PDB file of C-alpha atoms and ligand atoms in Angstrom:
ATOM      1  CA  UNK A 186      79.622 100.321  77.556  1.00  0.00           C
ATOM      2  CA  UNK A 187      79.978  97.784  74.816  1.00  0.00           C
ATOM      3  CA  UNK A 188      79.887 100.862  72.075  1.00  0.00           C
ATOM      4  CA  UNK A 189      83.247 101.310  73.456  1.00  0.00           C
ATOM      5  CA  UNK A 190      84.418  97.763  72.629  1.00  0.00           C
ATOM      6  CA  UNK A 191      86.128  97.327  69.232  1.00  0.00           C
ATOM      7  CA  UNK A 192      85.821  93.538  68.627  1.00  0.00           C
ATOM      8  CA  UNK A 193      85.021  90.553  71.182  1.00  0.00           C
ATOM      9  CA  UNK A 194      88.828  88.421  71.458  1.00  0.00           C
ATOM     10  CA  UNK A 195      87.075  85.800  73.553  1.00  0.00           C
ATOM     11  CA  UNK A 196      83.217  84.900  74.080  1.00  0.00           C
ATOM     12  CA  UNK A 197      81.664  83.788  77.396  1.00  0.00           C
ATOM     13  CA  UNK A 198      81.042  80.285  76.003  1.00  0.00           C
ATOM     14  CA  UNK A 199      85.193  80.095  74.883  1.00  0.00           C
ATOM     15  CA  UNK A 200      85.722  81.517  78.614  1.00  0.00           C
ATOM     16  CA  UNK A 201      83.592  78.838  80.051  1.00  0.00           C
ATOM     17  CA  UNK A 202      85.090  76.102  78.166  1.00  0.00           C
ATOM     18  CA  UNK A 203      88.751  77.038  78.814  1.00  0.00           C
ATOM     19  CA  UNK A 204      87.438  77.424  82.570  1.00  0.00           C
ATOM     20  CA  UNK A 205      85.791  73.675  83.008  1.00  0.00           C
ATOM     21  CA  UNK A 206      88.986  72.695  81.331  1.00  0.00           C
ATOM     22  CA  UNK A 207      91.913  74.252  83.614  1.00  0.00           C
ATOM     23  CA  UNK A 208      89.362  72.573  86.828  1.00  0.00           C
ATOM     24  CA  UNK A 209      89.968  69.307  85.609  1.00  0.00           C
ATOM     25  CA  UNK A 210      93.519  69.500  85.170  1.00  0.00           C
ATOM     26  CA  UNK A 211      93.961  71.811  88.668  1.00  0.00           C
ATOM     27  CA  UNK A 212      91.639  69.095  90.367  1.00  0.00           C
ATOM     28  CA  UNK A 213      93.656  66.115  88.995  1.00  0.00           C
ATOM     29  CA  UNK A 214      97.015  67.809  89.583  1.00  0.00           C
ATOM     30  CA  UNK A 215      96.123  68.680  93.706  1.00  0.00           C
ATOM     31  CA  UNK A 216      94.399  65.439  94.426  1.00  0.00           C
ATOM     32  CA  UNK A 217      97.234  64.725  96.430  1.00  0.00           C
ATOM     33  CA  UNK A 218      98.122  68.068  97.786  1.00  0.00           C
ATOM     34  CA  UNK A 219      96.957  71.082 100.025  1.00  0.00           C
ATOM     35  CA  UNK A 220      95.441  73.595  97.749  1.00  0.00           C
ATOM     36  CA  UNK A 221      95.553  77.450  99.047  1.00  0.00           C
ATOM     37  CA  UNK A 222      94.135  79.641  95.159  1.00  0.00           C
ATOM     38  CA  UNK A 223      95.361  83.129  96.241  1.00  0.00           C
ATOM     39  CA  UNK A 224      93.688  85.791  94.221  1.00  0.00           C
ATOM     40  CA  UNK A 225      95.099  88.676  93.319  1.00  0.00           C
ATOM     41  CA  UNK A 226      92.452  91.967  93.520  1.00  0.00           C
ATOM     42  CA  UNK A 227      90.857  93.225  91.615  1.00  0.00           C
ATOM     43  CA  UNK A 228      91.376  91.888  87.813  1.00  0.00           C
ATOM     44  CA  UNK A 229      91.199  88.563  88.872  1.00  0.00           C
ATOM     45  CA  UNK A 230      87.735  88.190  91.067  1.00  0.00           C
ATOM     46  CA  UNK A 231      85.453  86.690  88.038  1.00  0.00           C
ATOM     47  CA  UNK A 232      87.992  84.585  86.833  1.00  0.00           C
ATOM     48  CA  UNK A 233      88.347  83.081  90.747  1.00  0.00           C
ATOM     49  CA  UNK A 234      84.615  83.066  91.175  1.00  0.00           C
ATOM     50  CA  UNK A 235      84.291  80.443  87.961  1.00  0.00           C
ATOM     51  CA  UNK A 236      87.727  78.748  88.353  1.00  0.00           C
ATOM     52  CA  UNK A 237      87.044  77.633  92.092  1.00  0.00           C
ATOM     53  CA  UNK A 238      83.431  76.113  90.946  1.00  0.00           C
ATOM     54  CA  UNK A 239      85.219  74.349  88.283  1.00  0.00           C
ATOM     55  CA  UNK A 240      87.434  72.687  90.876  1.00  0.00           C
ATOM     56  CA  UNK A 241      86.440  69.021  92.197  1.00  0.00           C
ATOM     57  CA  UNK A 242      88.896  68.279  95.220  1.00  0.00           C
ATOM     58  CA  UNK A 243      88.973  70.791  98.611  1.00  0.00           C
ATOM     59  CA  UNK A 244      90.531  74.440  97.968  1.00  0.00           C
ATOM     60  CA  UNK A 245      90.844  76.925 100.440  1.00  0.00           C
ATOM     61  CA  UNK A 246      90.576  80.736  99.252  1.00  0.00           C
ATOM     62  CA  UNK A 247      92.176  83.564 100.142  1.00  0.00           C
ATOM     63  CA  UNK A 248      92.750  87.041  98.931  1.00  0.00           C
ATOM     64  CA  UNK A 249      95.214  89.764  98.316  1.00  0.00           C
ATOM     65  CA  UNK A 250      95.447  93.487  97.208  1.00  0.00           C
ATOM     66  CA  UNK A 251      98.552  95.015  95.828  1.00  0.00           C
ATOM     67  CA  UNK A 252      99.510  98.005  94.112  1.00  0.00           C
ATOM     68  CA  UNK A 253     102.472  99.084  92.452  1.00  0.00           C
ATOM     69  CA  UNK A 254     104.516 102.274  93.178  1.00  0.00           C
ATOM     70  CA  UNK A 255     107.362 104.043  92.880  1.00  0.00           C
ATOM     71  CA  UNK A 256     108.578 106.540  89.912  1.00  0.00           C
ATOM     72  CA  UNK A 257     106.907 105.060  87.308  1.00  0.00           C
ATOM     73  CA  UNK A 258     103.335 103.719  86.276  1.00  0.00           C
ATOM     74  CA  UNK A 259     102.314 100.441  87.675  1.00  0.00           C
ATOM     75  CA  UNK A 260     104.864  98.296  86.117  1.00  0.00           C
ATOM     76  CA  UNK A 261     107.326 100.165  88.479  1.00  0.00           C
ATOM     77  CA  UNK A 262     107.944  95.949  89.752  1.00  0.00           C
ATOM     78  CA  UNK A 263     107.600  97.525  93.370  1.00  0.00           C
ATOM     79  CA  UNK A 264     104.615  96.094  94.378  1.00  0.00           C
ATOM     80  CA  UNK A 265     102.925  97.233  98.294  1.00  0.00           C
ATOM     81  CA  UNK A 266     100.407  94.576  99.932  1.00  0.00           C
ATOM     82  CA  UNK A 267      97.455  96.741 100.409  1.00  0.00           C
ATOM     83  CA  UNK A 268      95.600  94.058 101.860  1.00  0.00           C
ATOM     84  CA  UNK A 269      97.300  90.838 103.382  1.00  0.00           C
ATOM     85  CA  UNK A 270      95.884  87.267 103.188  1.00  0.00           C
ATOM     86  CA  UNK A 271      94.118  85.813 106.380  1.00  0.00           C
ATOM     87  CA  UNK A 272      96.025  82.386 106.059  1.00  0.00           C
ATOM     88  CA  UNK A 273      99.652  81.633 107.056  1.00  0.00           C
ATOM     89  CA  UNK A 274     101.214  79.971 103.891  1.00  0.00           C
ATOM     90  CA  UNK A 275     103.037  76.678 105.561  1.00  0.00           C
ATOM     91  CA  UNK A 276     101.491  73.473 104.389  1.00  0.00           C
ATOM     92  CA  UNK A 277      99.760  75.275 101.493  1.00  0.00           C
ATOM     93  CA  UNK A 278     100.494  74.391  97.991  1.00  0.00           C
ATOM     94  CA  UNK A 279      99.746  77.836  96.682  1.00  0.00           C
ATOM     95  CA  UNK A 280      97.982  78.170  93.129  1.00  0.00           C
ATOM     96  CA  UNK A 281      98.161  82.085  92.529  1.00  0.00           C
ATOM     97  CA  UNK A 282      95.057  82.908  90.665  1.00  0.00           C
ATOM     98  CA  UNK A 283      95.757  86.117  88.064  1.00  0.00           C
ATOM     99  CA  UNK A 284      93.315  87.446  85.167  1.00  0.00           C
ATOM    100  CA  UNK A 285      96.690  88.508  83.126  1.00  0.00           C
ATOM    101  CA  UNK A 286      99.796  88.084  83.281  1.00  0.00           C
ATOM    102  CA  UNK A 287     101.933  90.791  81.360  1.00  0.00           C
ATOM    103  CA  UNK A 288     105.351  92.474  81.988  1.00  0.00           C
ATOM    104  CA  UNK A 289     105.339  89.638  84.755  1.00  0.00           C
ATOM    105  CA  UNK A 290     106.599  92.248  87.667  1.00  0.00           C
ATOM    106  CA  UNK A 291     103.454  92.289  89.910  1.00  0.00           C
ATOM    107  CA  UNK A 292     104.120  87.969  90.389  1.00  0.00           C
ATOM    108  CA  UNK A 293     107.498  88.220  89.957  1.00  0.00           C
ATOM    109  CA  UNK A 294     107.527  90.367  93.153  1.00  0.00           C
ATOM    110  CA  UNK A 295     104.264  89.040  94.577  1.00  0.00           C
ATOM    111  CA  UNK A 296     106.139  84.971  94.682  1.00  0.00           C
ATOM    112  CA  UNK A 297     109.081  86.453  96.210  1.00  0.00           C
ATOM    113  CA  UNK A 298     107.221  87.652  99.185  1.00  0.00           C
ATOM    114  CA  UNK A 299     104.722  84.935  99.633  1.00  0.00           C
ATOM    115  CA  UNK A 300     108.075  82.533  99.229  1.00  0.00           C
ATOM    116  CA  UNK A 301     109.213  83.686 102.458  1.00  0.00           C
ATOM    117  CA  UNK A 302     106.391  82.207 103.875  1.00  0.00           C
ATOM    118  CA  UNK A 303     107.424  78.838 103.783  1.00  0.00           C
ATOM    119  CA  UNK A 304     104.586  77.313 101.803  1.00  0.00           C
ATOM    120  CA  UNK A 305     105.012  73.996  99.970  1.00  0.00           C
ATOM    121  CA  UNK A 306     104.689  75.196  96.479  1.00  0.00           C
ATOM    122  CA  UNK A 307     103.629  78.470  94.427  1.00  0.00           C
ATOM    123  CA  UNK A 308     102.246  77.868  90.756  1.00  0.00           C
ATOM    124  CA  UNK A 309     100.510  80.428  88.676  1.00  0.00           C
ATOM    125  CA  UNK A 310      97.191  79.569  86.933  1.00  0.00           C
ATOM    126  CA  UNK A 311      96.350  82.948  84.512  1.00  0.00           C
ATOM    127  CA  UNK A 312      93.566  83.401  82.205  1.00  0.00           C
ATOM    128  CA  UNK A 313      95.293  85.703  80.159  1.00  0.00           C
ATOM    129  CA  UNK A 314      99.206  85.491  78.803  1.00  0.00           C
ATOM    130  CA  UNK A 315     100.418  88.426  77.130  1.00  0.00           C
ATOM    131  CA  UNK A 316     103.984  87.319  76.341  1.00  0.00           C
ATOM    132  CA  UNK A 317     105.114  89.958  73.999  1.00  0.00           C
ATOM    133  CA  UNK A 318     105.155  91.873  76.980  1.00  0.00           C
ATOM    134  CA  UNK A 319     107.110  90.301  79.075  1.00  0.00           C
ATOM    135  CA  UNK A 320     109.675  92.104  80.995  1.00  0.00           C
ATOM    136  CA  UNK A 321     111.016  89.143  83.302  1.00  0.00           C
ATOM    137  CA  UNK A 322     111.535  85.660  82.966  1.00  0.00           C
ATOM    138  CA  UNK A 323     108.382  84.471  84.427  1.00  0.00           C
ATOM    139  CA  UNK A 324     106.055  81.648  82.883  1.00  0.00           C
ATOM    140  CA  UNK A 325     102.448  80.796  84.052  1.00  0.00           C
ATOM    141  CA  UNK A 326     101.742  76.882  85.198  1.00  0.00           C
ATOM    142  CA  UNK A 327      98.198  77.407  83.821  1.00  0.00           C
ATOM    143  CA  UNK A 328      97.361  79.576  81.299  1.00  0.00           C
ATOM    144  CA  UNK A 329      93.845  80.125  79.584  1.00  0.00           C
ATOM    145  CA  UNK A 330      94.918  81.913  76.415  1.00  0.00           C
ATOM    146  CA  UNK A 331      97.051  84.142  75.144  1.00  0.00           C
ATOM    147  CA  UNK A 332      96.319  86.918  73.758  1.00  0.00           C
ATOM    148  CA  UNK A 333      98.243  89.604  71.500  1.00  0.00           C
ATOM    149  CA  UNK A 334      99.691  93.036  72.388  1.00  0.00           C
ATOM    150  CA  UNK A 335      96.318  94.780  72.669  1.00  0.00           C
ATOM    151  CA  UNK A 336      94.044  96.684  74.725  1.00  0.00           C
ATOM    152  CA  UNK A 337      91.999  94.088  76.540  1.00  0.00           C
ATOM    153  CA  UNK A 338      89.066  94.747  79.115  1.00  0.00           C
ATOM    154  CA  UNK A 339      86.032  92.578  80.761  1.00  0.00           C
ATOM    155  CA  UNK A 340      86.083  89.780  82.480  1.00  0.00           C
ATOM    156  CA  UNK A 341      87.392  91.348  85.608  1.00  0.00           C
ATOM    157  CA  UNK A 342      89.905  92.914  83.373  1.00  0.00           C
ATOM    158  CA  UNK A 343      89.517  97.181  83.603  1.00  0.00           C
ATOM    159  CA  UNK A 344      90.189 100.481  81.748  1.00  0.00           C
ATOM    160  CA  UNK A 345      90.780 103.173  84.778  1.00  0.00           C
ATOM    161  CA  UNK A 346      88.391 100.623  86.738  1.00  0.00           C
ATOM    162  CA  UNK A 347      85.655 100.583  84.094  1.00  0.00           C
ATOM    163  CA  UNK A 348      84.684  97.362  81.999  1.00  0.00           C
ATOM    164  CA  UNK A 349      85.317  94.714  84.928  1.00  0.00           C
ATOM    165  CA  UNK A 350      81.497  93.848  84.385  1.00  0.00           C
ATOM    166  CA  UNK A 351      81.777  92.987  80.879  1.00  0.00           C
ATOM    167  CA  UNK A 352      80.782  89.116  80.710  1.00  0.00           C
ATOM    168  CA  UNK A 353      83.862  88.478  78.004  1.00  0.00           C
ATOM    169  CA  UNK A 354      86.908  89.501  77.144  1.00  0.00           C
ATOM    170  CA  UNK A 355      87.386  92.507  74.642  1.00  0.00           C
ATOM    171  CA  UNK A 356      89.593  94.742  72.803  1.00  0.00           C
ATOM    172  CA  UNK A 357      88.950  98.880  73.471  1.00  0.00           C
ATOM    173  CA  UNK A 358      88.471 101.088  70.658  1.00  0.00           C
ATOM    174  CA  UNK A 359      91.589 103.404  70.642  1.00  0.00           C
ATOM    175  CA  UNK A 360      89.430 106.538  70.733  1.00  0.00           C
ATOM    176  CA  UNK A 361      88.337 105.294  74.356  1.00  0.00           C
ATOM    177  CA  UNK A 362      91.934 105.501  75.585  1.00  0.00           C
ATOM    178  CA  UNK A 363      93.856 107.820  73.450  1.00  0.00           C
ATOM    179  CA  UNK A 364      92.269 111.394  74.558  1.00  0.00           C
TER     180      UNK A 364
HETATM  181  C1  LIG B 124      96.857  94.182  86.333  1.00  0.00           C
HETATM  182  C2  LIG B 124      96.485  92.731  86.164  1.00  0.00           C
HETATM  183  C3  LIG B 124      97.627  92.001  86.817  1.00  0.00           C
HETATM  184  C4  LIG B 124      98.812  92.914  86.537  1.00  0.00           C
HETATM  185  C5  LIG B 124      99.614  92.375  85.397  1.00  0.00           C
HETATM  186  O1  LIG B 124      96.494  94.585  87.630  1.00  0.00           O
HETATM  187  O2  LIG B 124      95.270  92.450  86.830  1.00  0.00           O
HETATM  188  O3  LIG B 124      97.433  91.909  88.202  1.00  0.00           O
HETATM  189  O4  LIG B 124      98.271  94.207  86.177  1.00  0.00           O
HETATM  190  O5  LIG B 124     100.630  93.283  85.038  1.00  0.00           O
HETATM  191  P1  LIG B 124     102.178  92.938  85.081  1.00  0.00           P
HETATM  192  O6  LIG B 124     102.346  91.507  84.638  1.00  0.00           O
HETATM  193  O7  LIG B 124     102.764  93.916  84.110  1.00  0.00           O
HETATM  194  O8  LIG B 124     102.670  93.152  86.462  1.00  0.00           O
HETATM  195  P2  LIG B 124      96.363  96.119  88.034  1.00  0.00           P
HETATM  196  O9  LIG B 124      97.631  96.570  88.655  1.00  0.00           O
HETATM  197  O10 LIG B 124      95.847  96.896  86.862  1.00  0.00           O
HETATM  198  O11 LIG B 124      95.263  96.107  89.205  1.00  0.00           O
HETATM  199  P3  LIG B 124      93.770  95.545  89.098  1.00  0.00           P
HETATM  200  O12 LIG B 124      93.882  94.049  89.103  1.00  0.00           O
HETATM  201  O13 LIG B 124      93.099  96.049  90.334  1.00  0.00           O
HETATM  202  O14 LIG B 124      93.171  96.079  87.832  1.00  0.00           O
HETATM  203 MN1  LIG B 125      95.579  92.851  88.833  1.00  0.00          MN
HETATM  204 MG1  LIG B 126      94.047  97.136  86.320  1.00  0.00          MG
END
């Protein structure tokens, strides 16, 4: 697996730094309020796992599945709940918990519908920001780095499902994709 990595963007140690850091600040920003973290499966199960533990003050979890459809690839912006959260939104201040965001359209369509739910608030708290990609005006409240307009896997981040396991985040030799 890591022959097919071209160069490590960002090392478990940065990860875990950046991760401690955007607890403290999440902690010290919800004292006050009714945290819900909504993940969004798959890419961004490792990134919750270590971003809850690095949170001080009661969160409540839930998850969500979505996939996009329609004519095109998955940045279609039509996004389908595959799998639902468990917990009605009202009361919640909901952090949505992504591992990148990138043309935007999966949370641009994702905050509609979980608007409608009536919850108190809906922030975004991504590790990754890709914003040369964006393709609608959508900004994250957190944001762990961003990175430039390359092929990055690990982390919870995949390659036709492959390289979620990789303990940092990396950029794909072009061979691996390209044929
Ligand atoms: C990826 C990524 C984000 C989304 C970002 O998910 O995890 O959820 O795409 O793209 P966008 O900003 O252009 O909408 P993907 O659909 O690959 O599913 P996965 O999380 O299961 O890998
Ligand atoms: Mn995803
Ligand atoms: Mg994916």
């Amino acid at each position: 697996m890591r022959e097919d990595i071209l160069k490590v963007l960002i090392t478990e140690q940065e990860l875990k730094n950046k991760i401690a850091q955007l607890g403290a600040q999440i902690s010290r920003d919800y004292a006050d309020k009714n945290l819900l973290m909504v993940s969004v499966l798959k890419g961004s199960v490792i990134f919750m796992a270590d971003l809850m533990r690095a949170i001080t003050i009661h969160a409540r979890v839930d998850f969500m599945a979505v996939s996009s459809y329609g004519s095109g690839v998955k940045t279609s912006g039509v996004v389908k709940i595959v799998k639902d959260l468990d917990l009605p939104l009202d009361g919640y201040d909901i952090l949505i918990v992504e591992d990148i965001l990138d043309s935007g359209k999966t949370l641009d369509y994702l905050i509609d519908i979980l608007n409608q739910r009536n919850p108190k608030s809906i922030k975004i708290a991504t590790l990754l920001d890709k914003p040369e990609r964006r393709e609608v005006n959508i900004k994250p409240d957190y944001s762990g780095f961003v990175v430039p307009d390359e092929f990055v896997v690990g982390y919870g981040l995949d390659y036709a499902e492959k390289y979620r396991n990789l303990p940092f985040v990396g950029v794909l030799k072009p061979e691996v994709y390209s044929h």
